[in-house]
Short mmCIF file of C-alpha atoms (C1' of nucleotides) in Angstrom, two decimals:
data_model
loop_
_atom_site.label_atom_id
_atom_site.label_comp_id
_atom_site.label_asym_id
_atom_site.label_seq_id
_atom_site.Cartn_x
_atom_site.Cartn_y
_atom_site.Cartn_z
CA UNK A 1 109.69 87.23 113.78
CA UNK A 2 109.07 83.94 116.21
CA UNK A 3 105.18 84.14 115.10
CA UNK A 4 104.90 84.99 111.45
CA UNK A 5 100.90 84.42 112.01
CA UNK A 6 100.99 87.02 114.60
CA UNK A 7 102.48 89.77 112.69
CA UNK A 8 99.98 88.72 109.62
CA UNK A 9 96.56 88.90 111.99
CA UNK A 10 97.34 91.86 113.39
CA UNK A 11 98.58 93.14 110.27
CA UNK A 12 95.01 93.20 108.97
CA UNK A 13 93.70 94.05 112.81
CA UNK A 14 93.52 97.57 111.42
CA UNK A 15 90.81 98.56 109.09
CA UNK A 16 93.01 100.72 107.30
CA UNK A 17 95.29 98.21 106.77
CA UNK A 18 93.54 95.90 105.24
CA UNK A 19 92.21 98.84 103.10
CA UNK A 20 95.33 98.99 101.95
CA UNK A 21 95.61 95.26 101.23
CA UNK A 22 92.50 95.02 99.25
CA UNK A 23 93.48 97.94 96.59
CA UNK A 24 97.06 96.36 96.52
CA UNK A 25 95.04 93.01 95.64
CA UNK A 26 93.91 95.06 92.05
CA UNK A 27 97.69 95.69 91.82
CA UNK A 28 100.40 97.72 92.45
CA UNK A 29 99.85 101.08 93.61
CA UNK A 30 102.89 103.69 94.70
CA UNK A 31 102.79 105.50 98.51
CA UNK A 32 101.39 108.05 97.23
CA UNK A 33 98.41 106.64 95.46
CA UNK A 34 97.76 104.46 98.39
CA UNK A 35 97.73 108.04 100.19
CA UNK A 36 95.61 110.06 98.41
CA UNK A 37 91.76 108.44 99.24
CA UNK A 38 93.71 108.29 102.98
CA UNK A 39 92.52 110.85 105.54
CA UNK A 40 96.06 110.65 107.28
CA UNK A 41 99.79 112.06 107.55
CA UNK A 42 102.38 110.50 104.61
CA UNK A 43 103.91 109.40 108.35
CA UNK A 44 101.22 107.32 109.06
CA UNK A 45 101.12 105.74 105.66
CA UNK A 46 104.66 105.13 105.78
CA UNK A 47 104.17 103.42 109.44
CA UNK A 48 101.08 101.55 108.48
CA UNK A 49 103.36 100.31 105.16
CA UNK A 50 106.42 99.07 107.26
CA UNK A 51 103.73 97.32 109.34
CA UNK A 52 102.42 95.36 106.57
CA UNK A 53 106.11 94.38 104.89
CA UNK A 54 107.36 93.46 108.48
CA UNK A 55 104.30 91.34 108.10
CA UNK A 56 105.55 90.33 104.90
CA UNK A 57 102.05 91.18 103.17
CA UNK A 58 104.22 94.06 100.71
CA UNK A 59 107.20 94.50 99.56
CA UNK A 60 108.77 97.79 98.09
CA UNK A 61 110.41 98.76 95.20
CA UNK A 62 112.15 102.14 94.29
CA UNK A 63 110.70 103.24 90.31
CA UNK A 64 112.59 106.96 90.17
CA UNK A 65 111.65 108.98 93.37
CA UNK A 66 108.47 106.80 93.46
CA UNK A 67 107.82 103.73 95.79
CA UNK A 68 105.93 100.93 94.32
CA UNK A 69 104.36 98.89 96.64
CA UNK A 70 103.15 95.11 95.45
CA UNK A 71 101.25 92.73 97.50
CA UNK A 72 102.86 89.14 98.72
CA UNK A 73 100.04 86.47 98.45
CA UNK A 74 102.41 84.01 100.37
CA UNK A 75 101.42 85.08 103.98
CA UNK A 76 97.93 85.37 102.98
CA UNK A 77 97.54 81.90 102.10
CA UNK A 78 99.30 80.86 105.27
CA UNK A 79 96.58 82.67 107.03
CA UNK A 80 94.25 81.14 105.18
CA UNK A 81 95.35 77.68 105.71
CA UNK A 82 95.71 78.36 109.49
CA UNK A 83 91.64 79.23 109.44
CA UNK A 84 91.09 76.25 107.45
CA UNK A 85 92.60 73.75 109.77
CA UNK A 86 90.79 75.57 112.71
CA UNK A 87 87.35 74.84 111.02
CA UNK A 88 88.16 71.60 109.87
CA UNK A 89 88.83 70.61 113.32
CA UNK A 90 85.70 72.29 114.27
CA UNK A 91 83.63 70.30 111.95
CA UNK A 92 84.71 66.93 112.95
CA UNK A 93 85.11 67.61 116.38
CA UNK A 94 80.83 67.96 116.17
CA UNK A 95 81.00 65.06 113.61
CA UNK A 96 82.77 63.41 116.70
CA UNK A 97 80.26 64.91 119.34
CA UNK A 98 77.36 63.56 116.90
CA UNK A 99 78.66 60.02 116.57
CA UNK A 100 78.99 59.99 120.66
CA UNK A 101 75.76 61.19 121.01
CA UNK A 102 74.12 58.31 118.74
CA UNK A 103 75.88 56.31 120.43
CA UNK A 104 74.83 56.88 123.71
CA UNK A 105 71.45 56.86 122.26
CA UNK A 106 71.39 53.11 122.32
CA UNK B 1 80.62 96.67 116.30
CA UNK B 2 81.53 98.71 113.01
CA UNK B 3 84.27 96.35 111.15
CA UNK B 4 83.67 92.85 112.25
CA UNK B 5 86.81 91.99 110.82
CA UNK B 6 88.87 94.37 112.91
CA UNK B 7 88.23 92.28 115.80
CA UNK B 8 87.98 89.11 114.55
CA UNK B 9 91.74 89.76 112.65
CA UNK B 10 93.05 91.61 115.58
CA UNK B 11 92.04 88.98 118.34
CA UNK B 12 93.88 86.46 116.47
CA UNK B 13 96.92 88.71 116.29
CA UNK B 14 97.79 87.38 119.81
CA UNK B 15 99.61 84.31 120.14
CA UNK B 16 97.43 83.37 123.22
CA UNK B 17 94.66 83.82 121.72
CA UNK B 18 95.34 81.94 118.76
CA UNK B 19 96.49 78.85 120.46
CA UNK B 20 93.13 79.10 122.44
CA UNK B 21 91.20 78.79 119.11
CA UNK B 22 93.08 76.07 118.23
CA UNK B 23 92.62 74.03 121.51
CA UNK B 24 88.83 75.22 121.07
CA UNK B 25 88.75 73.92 117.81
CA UNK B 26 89.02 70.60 119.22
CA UNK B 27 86.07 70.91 121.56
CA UNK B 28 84.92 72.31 124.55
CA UNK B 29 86.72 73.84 127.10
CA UNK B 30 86.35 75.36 130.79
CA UNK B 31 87.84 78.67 131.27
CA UNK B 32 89.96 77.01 134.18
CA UNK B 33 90.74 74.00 131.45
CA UNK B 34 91.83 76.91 129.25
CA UNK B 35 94.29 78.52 131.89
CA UNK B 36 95.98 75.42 133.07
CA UNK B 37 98.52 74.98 130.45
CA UNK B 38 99.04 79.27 130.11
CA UNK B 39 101.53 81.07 132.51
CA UNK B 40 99.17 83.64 133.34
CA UNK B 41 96.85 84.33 135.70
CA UNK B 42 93.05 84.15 135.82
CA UNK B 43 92.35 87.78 135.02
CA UNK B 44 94.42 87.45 131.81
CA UNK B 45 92.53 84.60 130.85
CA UNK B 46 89.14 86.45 131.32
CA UNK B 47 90.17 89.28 129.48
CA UNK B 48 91.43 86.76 126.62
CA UNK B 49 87.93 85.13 126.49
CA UNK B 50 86.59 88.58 126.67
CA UNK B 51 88.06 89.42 123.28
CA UNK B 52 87.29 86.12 121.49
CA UNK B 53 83.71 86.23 122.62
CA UNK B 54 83.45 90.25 121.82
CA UNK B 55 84.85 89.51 118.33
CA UNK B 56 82.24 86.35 118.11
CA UNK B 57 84.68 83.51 118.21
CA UNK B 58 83.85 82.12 121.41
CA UNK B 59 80.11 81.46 123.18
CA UNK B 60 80.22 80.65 126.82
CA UNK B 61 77.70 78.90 128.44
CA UNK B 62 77.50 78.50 132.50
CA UNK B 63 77.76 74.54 133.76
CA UNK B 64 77.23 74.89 137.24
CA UNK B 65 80.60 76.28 138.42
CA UNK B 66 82.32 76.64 135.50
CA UNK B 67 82.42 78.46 132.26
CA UNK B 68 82.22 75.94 129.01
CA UNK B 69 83.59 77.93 126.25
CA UNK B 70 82.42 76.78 122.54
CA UNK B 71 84.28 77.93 119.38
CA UNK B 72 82.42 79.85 117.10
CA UNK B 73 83.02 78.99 113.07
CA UNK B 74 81.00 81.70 111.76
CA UNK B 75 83.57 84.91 112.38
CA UNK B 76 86.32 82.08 111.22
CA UNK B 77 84.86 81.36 108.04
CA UNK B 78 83.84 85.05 107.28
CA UNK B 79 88.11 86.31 107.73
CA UNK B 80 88.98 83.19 105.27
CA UNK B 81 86.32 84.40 102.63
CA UNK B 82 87.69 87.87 102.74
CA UNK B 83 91.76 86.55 102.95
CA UNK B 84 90.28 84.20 99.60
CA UNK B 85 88.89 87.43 98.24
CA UNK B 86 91.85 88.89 98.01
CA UNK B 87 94.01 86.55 97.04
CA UNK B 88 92.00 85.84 94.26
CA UNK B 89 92.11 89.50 92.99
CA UNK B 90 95.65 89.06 93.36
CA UNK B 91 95.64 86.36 90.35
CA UNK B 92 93.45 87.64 88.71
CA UNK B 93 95.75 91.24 88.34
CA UNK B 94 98.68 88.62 87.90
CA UNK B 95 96.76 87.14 84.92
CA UNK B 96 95.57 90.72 83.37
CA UNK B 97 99.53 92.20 83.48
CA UNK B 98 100.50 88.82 81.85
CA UNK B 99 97.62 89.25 79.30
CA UNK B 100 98.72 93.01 78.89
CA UNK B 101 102.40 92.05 78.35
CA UNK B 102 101.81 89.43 75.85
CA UNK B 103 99.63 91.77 74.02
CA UNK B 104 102.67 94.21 74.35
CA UNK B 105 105.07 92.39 72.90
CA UNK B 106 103.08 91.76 69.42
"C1'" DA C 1 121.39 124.86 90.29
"C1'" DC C 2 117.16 124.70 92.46
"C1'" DA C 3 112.39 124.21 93.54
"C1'" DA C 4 108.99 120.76 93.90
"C1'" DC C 5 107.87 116.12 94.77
"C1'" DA C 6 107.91 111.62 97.22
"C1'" DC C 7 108.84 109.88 100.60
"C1'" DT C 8 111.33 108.40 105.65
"C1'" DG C 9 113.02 109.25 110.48
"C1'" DA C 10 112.57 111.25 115.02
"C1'" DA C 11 110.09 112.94 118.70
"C1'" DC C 12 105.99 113.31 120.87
"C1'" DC C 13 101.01 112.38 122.38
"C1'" DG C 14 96.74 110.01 123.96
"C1'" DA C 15 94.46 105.71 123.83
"C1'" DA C 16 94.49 100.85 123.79
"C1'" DT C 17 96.73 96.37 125.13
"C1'" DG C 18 98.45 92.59 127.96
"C1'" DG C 19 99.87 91.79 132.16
"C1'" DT C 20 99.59 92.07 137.33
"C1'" DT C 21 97.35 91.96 142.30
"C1'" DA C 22 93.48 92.44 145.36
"C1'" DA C 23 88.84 92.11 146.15
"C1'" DG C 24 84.24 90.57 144.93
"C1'" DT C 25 80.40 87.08 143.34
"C1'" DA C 26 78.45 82.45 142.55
"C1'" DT C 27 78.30 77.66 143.11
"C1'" DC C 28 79.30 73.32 145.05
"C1'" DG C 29 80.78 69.71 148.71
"C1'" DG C 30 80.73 68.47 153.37
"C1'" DC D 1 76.72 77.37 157.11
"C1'" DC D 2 81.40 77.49 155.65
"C1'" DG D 3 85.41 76.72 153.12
"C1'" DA D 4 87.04 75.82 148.61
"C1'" DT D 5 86.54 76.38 143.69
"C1'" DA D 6 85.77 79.07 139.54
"C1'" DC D 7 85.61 82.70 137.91
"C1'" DT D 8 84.95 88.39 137.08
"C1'" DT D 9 85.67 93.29 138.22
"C1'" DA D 10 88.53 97.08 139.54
"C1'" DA D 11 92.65 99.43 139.76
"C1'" DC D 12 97.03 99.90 138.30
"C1'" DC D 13 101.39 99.55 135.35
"C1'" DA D 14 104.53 99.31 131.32
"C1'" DT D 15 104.47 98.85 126.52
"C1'" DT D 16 102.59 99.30 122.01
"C1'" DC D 17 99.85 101.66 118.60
"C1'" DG D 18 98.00 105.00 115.47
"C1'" DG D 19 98.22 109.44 114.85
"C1'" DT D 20 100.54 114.02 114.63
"C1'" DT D 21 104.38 117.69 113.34
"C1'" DC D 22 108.90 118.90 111.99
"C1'" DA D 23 113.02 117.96 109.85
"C1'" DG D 24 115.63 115.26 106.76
"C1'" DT D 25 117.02 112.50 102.10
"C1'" DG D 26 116.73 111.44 97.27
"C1'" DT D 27 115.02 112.28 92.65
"C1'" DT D 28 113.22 114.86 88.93
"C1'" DG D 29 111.83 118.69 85.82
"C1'" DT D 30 113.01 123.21 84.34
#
DNA sequence: ACAACACTGAACCGAATGGTTAAGTATCGG
DNA sequence: CCGATACTTAACCATTCGGTTCAGTGTTGT
């Protein structure tokens, strides 16, 4: 993917996504158990699932007919970082409005 | 709107958007200050600033003729505390499975 | 061997998305 | 007042998205 960031924030665009996400955070669950409190198609699951590895947020991994799905923190902490530096630039972009402003004070 | 998140997450899914926020993040901008470096037109752009300010990133504020748009840190700061959320569940079920397998192997 | 289970793939559907052009609304400069 | 500037709204278009159903592929227990 050109924009790995892209594929990550809309990733967790949907709501039952990120669902997803936050149980996988407690650990490893298998398709079906990330099914079952779903109010959708084992399709849609299966979709929403090849979303979030394309996204490289889970990977798979065949145990017997099961598929157990873990979460990948590495892509979350790259979005994380990428909010970080936005704020930070935020912040001293006022610090930088503030000192101009003082400035022009006298 | 129901999931804050949603929109926050999903209006930084777009490239375009996300290089907005970053330009934003280092001040103020005009909407027509915003377009001049994009290869779209000015409709796109509205819509754009549409979704930034519907998912609370971006305030605009009227300066005679123009639009000033202001970055908004609040919806930021919100997505990283839920991305830090989760990766620190992540650890933490990372440190109980080590805990459970060193107990295991006694 | 075979039925049940745990999925995935394909085809389809309606709604949302990102883009366009054309037309409208304010505001400013002369 | 009038033309130019800075947008927004409306209508449209192609693509993507989240969902469905139906049909397949492995795997497992009996």
């Amino acid at each position: 993917m050109a924009d790995a960031l892209a594929g990550v924030y809309s990733a967790l665009g949907d709501t039952t996504r990120r669902g997803i996400v936050e149980r996988l955070a407690h650990g490893e669950l298998t398709v079906a158990e990330i099914r079952r409190p779903l109010r959708i198609s084992a399709p849609a699951v299966s979709k929403h699932l090849r979303v979030l590895e394309h996204a490289g947020l889970v990977q798979r991994r065949r145990n017997g007919r099961h598929q157990v799905c873990v979460l990948q923190e590495r892509p979350l902490i790259e979005a994380g970082r990428w909010i970080e530096a936005q704020t930070a630039f935020w912040s001293s972009s006022l610090d930088a409005l503030a000192g101009y402003l003082s400035e022009e004070q006298q």
